[in-house]
mmCIF file of C-alpha atoms and ligand atoms in Angstrom:
data_model
loop_
_atom_site.group_PDB
_atom_site.id
_atom_site.type_symbol
_atom_site.label_atom_id
_atom_site.label_comp_id
_atom_site.label_asym_id
_atom_site.label_seq_id
_atom_site.Cartn_x
_atom_site.Cartn_y
_atom_site.Cartn_z
ATOM 1 C CA MET I 1 -20.727 10.591 15.114
ATOM 2 C CA LYS I 2 -19.687 10.976 11.267
ATOM 3 C CA LEU I 3 -16.679 9.028 9.660
ATOM 4 C CA VAL I 4 -15.326 8.921 6.397
ATOM 5 C CA ASP I 5 -14.083 5.745 4.774
ATOM 6 C CA SER I 6 -10.998 7.396 2.793
ATOM 7 C CA HIS I 7 -10.483 4.102 0.540
ATOM 8 C CA CYS I 8 -12.994 1.856 -0.657
ATOM 9 C CA HIS I 9 -13.778 -0.232 -3.843
ATOM 10 C CA ILE I 10 -17.391 -0.555 -3.457
ATOM 11 C CA ASN I 11 -17.450 -0.939 -7.373
ATOM 12 C CA ASP I 12 -15.939 -4.389 -6.788
ATOM 13 C CA PRO I 13 -18.189 -7.005 -8.120
ATOM 14 C CA GLN I 14 -18.222 -8.605 -4.616
ATOM 15 C CA PHE I 15 -20.486 -6.217 -4.040
ATOM 16 C CA ASP I 16 -23.113 -6.755 -7.101
ATOM 17 C CA ALA I 17 -25.579 -8.625 -5.081
ATOM 18 C CA ASP I 18 -26.125 -6.060 -2.125
ATOM 19 C CA ARG I 19 -24.505 -2.858 -2.984
ATOM 20 C CA ASP I 20 -27.514 -0.790 -2.144
ATOM 21 C CA ALA I 21 -27.787 -2.677 1.218
ATOM 22 C CA VAL I 22 -23.975 -2.236 1.560
ATOM 23 C CA LEU I 23 -24.373 1.437 1.314
ATOM 24 C CA GLU I 24 -27.504 1.579 3.415
ATOM 25 C CA ARG I 25 -25.533 0.056 6.280
ATOM 26 C CA ALA I 26 -22.620 2.499 5.795
ATOM 27 C CA LEU I 27 -24.683 5.662 6.224
ATOM 28 C CA GLY I 28 -26.493 4.039 9.116
ATOM 29 C CA ALA I 29 -23.292 3.855 11.004
ATOM 30 C CA GLY I 30 -22.323 7.542 10.353
ATOM 31 C CA VAL I 31 -19.935 6.537 7.272
ATOM 32 C CA ASP I 32 -21.383 9.616 5.271
ATOM 33 C CA CYS I 33 -18.179 9.955 3.058
ATOM 34 C CA MET I 34 -16.766 7.539 0.949
ATOM 35 C CA VAL I 35 -13.808 7.770 -1.460
ATOM 36 C CA VAL I 36 -14.066 4.789 -4.342
ATOM 37 C CA ILE I 37 -10.702 4.125 -5.946
ATOM 38 C CA ASP I 38 -10.401 4.681 -9.580
ATOM 39 C CA SER I 39 -14.209 5.020 -10.361
ATOM 40 C CA PRO I 40 -15.578 8.730 -10.822
ATOM 41 C CA GLU I 41 -18.319 7.451 -13.224
ATOM 42 C CA PHE I 42 -19.221 5.287 -10.486
ATOM 43 C CA ALA I 43 -19.363 7.907 -7.578
ATOM 44 C CA GLU I 44 -21.077 10.056 -9.789
ATOM 45 C CA PRO I 45 -24.628 9.407 -8.917
ATOM 46 C CA PHE I 46 -24.228 9.181 -5.015
ATOM 47 C CA PRO I 47 -23.727 12.481 -3.204
ATOM 48 C CA PHE I 48 -21.786 10.735 -0.451
ATOM 49 C CA LEU I 49 -19.229 9.088 -2.788
ATOM 50 C CA TYR I 50 -16.250 10.456 -4.256
ATOM 51 C CA ALA I 51 -13.301 8.957 -6.084
ATOM 52 C CA THR I 52 -9.731 8.858 -7.220
ATOM 53 C CA ILE I 53 -8.298 8.167 -10.441
ATOM 54 C CA GLY I 54 -5.213 6.380 -11.187
ATOM 55 C CA VAL I 55 -3.560 3.004 -12.263
ATOM 56 C CA HIS I 56 -2.875 0.473 -9.368
ATOM 57 C CA PRO I 57 0.909 -1.147 -9.874
ATOM 58 C CA HIS I 58 -0.662 -4.247 -10.525
ATOM 59 C CA GLU I 59 -2.569 -3.023 -13.689
ATOM 60 C CA ALA I 60 0.903 -0.757 -14.727
ATOM 61 C CA SER I 61 1.625 -3.012 -17.526
ATOM 62 C CA LYS I 62 -1.725 -2.491 -19.177
ATOM 63 C CA ALA I 63 -1.466 1.318 -19.048
ATOM 64 C CA THR I 64 -1.459 3.047 -22.401
ATOM 65 C CA GLU I 65 -1.588 6.385 -23.748
ATOM 66 C CA GLU I 66 -5.314 6.026 -23.639
ATOM 67 C CA THR I 67 -5.187 5.543 -20.057
ATOM 68 C CA PHE I 68 -3.198 8.621 -19.136
ATOM 69 C CA ALA I 69 -5.808 10.413 -21.597
ATOM 70 C CA ARG I 70 -8.489 9.341 -19.386
ATOM 71 C CA MET I 71 -6.914 10.297 -16.127
ATOM 72 C CA ARG I 72 -6.553 13.760 -18.132
ATOM 73 C CA ASN I 73 -10.167 13.767 -18.815
ATOM 74 C CA PHE I 74 -11.271 13.165 -15.414
ATOM 75 C CA ALA I 75 -8.672 15.436 -13.543
ATOM 76 C CA ALA I 76 -11.120 18.245 -13.136
ATOM 77 C CA HIS I 77 -14.131 15.748 -12.406
ATOM 78 C CA PRO I 78 -15.945 17.500 -9.360
ATOM 79 C CA LYS I 79 -15.959 13.854 -8.056
ATOM 80 C CA VAL I 80 -12.348 13.086 -8.386
ATOM 81 C CA LEU I 81 -10.435 14.155 -4.880
ATOM 82 C CA ALA I 82 -7.018 12.484 -5.700
ATOM 83 C CA VAL I 83 -4.542 10.467 -8.005
ATOM 84 C CA GLY I 84 -4.435 6.854 -6.849
ATOM 85 C CA GLU I 85 -3.880 4.131 -5.844
ATOM 86 C CA ILE I 86 -0.574 4.482 -7.513
ATOM 87 C CA GLY I 87 2.880 3.087 -6.041
ATOM 88 C CA LEU I 88 4.944 0.181 -6.276
ATOM 89 C CA ASP I 89 4.100 -3.656 -5.356
ATOM 90 C CA TYR I 90 6.858 -6.017 -5.304
ATOM 91 C CA HIS I 91 5.077 -8.694 -3.199
ATOM 92 C CA TYR I 92 3.029 -9.691 -6.381
ATOM 93 C CA ASP I 93 5.008 -8.345 -9.370
ATOM 94 C CA PHE I 94 2.024 -8.406 -11.339
ATOM 95 C CA SER I 95 3.681 -5.918 -13.678
ATOM 96 C CA PRO I 96 7.388 -5.727 -14.054
ATOM 97 C CA ARG I 97 9.237 -3.514 -11.625
ATOM 98 C CA ASP I 98 10.518 -1.397 -14.099
ATOM 99 C CA VAL I 99 7.009 -0.931 -15.685
ATOM 100 C CA GLN I 100 5.580 -0.281 -12.582
ATOM 101 C CA GLN I 101 8.083 2.576 -11.712
ATOM 102 C CA ARG I 102 7.893 4.168 -14.990
ATOM 103 C CA VAL I 103 3.868 4.362 -14.535
ATOM 104 C CA PHE I 104 4.274 5.260 -10.800
ATOM 105 C CA VAL I 105 6.475 8.284 -11.951
ATOM 106 C CA ARG I 106 4.422 9.343 -14.806
ATOM 107 C CA GLN I 107 1.403 9.661 -12.573
ATOM 108 C CA LEU I 108 3.069 11.495 -9.882
ATOM 109 C CA GLU I 109 3.860 14.280 -12.588
ATOM 110 C CA LEU I 110 0.085 13.940 -13.485
ATOM 111 C CA ALA I 111 -0.876 14.401 -9.819
ATOM 112 C CA ALA I 112 1.615 17.554 -9.637
ATOM 113 C CA GLU I 113 0.164 19.063 -12.802
ATOM 114 C CA PHE I 114 -3.292 18.562 -11.571
ATOM 115 C CA LYS I 115 -2.758 19.928 -8.176
ATOM 116 C CA LYS I 116 -3.983 16.803 -6.477
ATOM 117 C CA PRO I 117 -2.984 14.649 -3.585
ATOM 118 C CA ILE I 118 -1.675 11.413 -4.141
ATOM 119 C CA VAL I 119 -2.856 7.916 -2.692
ATOM 120 C CA ILE I 120 0.082 5.479 -2.442
ATOM 121 C CA HIS I 121 -0.327 1.729 -2.740
ATOM 122 C CA THR I 122 2.820 0.298 -1.664
ATOM 123 C CA ARG I 123 4.125 -3.376 -0.650
ATOM 124 C CA GLU I 124 7.437 -4.585 0.043
ATOM 125 C CA ALA I 125 8.612 -1.621 -1.842
ATOM 126 C CA TRP I 126 9.141 1.010 0.875
ATOM 127 C CA ASP I 127 12.431 2.266 -0.185
ATOM 128 C CA ASP I 128 11.830 2.678 -3.724
ATOM 129 C CA THR I 129 8.526 4.229 -3.191
ATOM 130 C CA LEU I 130 9.533 7.357 -1.062
ATOM 131 C CA HIS I 131 12.602 7.359 -3.108
ATOM 132 C CA ALA I 132 10.379 8.324 -6.156
ATOM 133 C CA VAL I 133 8.121 10.648 -4.381
ATOM 134 C CA ALA I 134 11.024 12.381 -3.119
ATOM 135 C CA GLN I 135 12.697 12.410 -6.697
ATOM 136 C CA SER I 136 9.526 13.792 -8.432
ATOM 137 C CA GLY I 137 9.382 16.602 -6.050
ATOM 138 C CA GLY I 138 7.762 15.360 -2.802
ATOM 139 C CA LEU I 139 4.183 15.927 -1.975
ATOM 140 C CA PRO I 140 3.195 19.717 -3.271
ATOM 141 C CA ASN I 141 -0.466 18.769 -2.739
ATOM 142 C CA GLY I 142 -0.013 16.420 0.207
ATOM 143 C CA GLY I 143 -0.407 12.584 0.021
ATOM 144 C CA ILE I 144 -1.839 9.371 1.873
ATOM 145 C CA MET I 145 0.015 6.224 2.613
ATOM 146 C CA HIS I 146 -3.240 4.130 2.141
ATOM 147 C CA CYS I 147 -3.383 0.845 4.545
ATOM 148 C CA PHE I 148 -0.321 1.696 6.268
ATOM 149 C CA THR I 149 1.045 -1.407 7.762
ATOM 150 C CA GLY I 150 4.748 -0.408 8.732
ATOM 151 C CA ASP I 151 6.186 0.429 12.071
ATOM 152 C CA ALA I 152 7.217 3.781 13.861
ATOM 153 C CA THR I 153 10.235 3.961 11.874
ATOM 154 C CA GLN I 154 8.689 3.659 8.896
ATOM 155 C CA ALA I 155 5.811 6.110 9.872
ATOM 156 C CA ARG I 156 8.226 8.734 10.943
ATOM 157 C CA GLN I 157 9.784 8.657 7.477
ATOM 158 C CA ALA I 158 6.574 8.963 5.718
ATOM 159 C CA LEU I 159 5.475 11.606 8.208
ATOM 160 C CA ASP I 160 8.477 13.485 7.648
ATOM 161 C CA MET I 161 8.046 13.683 3.847
ATOM 162 C CA GLY I 162 4.678 15.054 4.651
ATOM 163 C CA PHE I 163 2.392 12.111 4.179
ATOM 164 C CA HIS I 164 -0.968 11.269 5.981
ATOM 165 C CA LEU I 165 -1.137 7.646 7.284
ATOM 166 C CA ALA I 166 -4.144 5.594 6.330
ATOM 167 C CA PHE I 167 -4.892 3.255 9.118
ATOM 168 C CA GLY I 168 -7.305 0.098 7.911
ATOM 169 C CA GLY I 169 -8.362 -3.522 9.362
ATOM 170 C CA VAL I 170 -4.841 -4.694 10.146
ATOM 171 C CA LEU I 171 -4.677 -1.996 12.993
ATOM 172 C CA THR I 172 -7.361 -4.415 14.894
ATOM 173 C CA PHE I 173 -5.225 -7.746 14.332
ATOM 174 C CA PRO I 174 -3.717 -9.684 17.183
ATOM 175 C CA LYS I 175 0.079 -9.438 15.724
ATOM 176 C CA ALA I 176 -0.178 -5.743 14.510
ATOM 177 C CA GLU I 177 1.657 -4.295 17.854
ATOM 178 C CA ALA I 178 4.212 -2.436 15.832
ATOM 179 C CA LEU I 179 1.423 -0.992 13.713
ATOM 180 C CA ARG I 180 -0.335 0.020 16.814
ATOM 181 C CA GLU I 181 2.659 1.692 17.972
ATOM 182 C CA ALA I 182 3.059 3.628 14.658
ATOM 183 C CA ALA I 183 -0.566 4.637 15.196
ATOM 184 C CA ARG I 184 0.332 6.146 18.684
ATOM 185 C CA ILE I 185 3.127 8.296 17.532
ATOM 186 C CA THR I 186 1.434 9.842 14.621
ATOM 187 C CA PRO I 187 0.322 13.259 15.037
ATOM 188 C CA GLU I 188 -3.429 13.876 15.503
ATOM 189 C CA ASP I 189 -3.542 16.221 12.233
ATOM 190 C CA ARG I 190 -2.236 13.022 9.713
ATOM 191 C CA LEU I 191 -4.538 10.357 10.937
ATOM 192 C CA LEU I 192 -6.849 8.665 8.377
ATOM 193 C CA ILE I 193 -8.856 5.565 8.711
ATOM 194 C CA GLU I 194 -10.046 3.381 5.642
ATOM 195 C CA THR I 195 -11.644 -0.132 4.882
ATOM 196 C CA ASP I 196 -10.307 -0.827 1.557
ATOM 197 C CA CYS I 197 -13.120 -3.236 1.435
ATOM 198 C CA PRO I 198 -13.873 -5.777 0.294
ATOM 199 C CA TYR I 199 -10.413 -6.575 1.417
ATOM 200 C CA LEU I 200 -8.816 -6.725 5.124
ATOM 201 C CA ALA I 201 -11.915 -6.381 7.227
ATOM 202 C CA PRO I 202 -11.199 -5.580 10.991
ATOM 203 C CA VAL I 203 -11.821 -7.798 13.864
ATOM 204 C CA PRO I 204 -14.477 -8.897 14.673
ATOM 205 C CA PHE I 205 -15.320 -9.232 10.751
ATOM 206 C CA ARG I 206 -11.669 -10.708 10.271
ATOM 207 C CA GLY I 207 -11.681 -12.976 6.902
ATOM 208 C CA LYS I 208 -15.341 -11.722 5.817
ATOM 209 C CA ARG I 209 -15.950 -9.625 3.127
ATOM 210 C CA ASN I 210 -15.113 -6.016 4.209
ATOM 211 C CA GLU I 211 -17.528 -3.026 3.657
ATOM 212 C CA PRO I 212 -17.489 0.886 4.666
ATOM 213 C CA ALA I 213 -19.689 0.339 7.687
ATOM 214 C CA PHE I 214 -17.008 -1.505 9.659
ATOM 215 C CA VAL I 215 -14.483 1.418 9.447
ATOM 216 C CA VAL I 216 -16.033 1.920 12.960
ATOM 217 C CA GLU I 217 -14.249 -1.094 14.040
ATOM 218 C CA THR I 218 -11.056 0.634 13.037
ATOM 219 C CA ALA I 219 -11.693 3.822 14.864
ATOM 220 C CA ARG I 220 -12.577 2.348 17.800
ATOM 221 C CA ARG I 221 -9.445 0.401 18.144
ATOM 222 C CA LEU I 222 -7.413 3.658 16.949
ATOM 223 C CA ALA I 223 -9.098 5.437 19.860
ATOM 224 C CA ALA I 224 -8.131 2.812 22.258
ATOM 225 C CA VAL I 225 -4.661 2.769 21.042
ATOM 226 C CA ARG I 226 -4.393 6.784 21.505
ATOM 227 C CA GLY I 227 -6.350 6.791 24.902
ATOM 228 C CA ALA I 228 -8.823 8.912 23.079
ATOM 229 C CA THR I 229 -12.946 8.665 22.291
ATOM 230 C CA VAL I 230 -14.010 7.094 19.556
ATOM 231 C CA GLU I 231 -16.041 10.267 18.532
ATOM 232 C CA SER I 232 -12.680 12.314 18.945
ATOM 233 C CA MET I 233 -11.174 9.909 16.388
ATOM 234 C CA ALA I 234 -14.045 10.320 13.934
ATOM 235 C CA ASP I 235 -13.842 14.091 14.275
ATOM 236 C CA VAL I 236 -10.104 14.360 13.868
ATOM 237 C CA THR I 237 -10.036 11.839 10.671
ATOM 238 C CA THR I 238 -13.001 13.498 9.172
ATOM 239 C CA ARG I 239 -11.402 16.898 9.562
ATOM 240 C CA ASN I 240 -8.026 15.661 8.208
ATOM 241 C CA PHE I 241 -9.619 14.016 5.465
ATOM 242 C CA ARG I 242 -11.663 17.213 4.534
ATOM 243 C CA ASN I 243 -8.572 19.310 4.901
ATOM 244 C CA LEU I 244 -6.441 17.332 2.577
ATOM 245 C CA CYS I 245 -9.055 16.395 -0.057
ATOM 246 C CA LEU I 246 -11.696 18.962 0.147
ATOM 247 C CA PRO I 247 -9.746 22.158 1.000
ATOM 248 C CA CYS I 248 -12.264 24.409 -0.676
ATOM 249 C CA GLU I 249 -15.282 22.795 0.827
ATOM 250 C CA SER I 250 -13.743 22.859 4.011
ATOM 251 C CA ARG I 251 -12.913 26.503 4.076
ATOM 252 C CA ASN I 252 -16.500 27.305 3.116
ATOM 253 C CA SER I 253 -18.285 25.313 5.816
HETATM 254 ZN ZN1 ZN V 301 -3.891 -0.699 -2.029
HETATM 255 ZN ZN1 ZN V 302 -7.415 -0.435 -2.527
#
């Protein structure tokens, strides 16, 4: 069984002490492809790592012209599959909302220019996020709603716009029944899985540091929710990821 962790922060300092062992465990669990957020330099030496490039909404107020120049420099890098994570986070408001919105829109324009899919981070900013995407011309190259935690209504809204929904550890939490309903109604060809590690570890590791190997638990839960086998969920989510983010390679294979 092969799995893709479509969103991880394996470059986080929480992995500094044992990163090699973490990556070994991932490969041992069949997670042979991982996407590291905003870190092409980090992904470079590892054949099983890919990357995104982008300014997180928390960091929006720190973005300068140099930040966007760096994105432009990396746009054609062979490891960079998408622009992300970008979006709006009104829960923490680490950057003022108008700055978040400006930086988000600018990156939506860059993603369109680079012809890359986008990876959205949205928290307590659902309507503004969808509005900004629609205003900027929708999803010409596709997009991922990372760590999707909405209900079936929000899932349908995002799916109607063309988004893939990436389910993470929250899917396994006892109180996440509305999210599981969303996972049940998502068409098979729009499903993705991720860890967002080191955050949001799935049950039975909840509360511990998350790592890519644990994406298996989310795949297992997704299978149970949809009445499918874990193997078929692994196949489906891997194929979806490749079709969205590695279209040239998947045509060749
Ligand atoms: Zn995020
Ligand atoms: Zn993240």
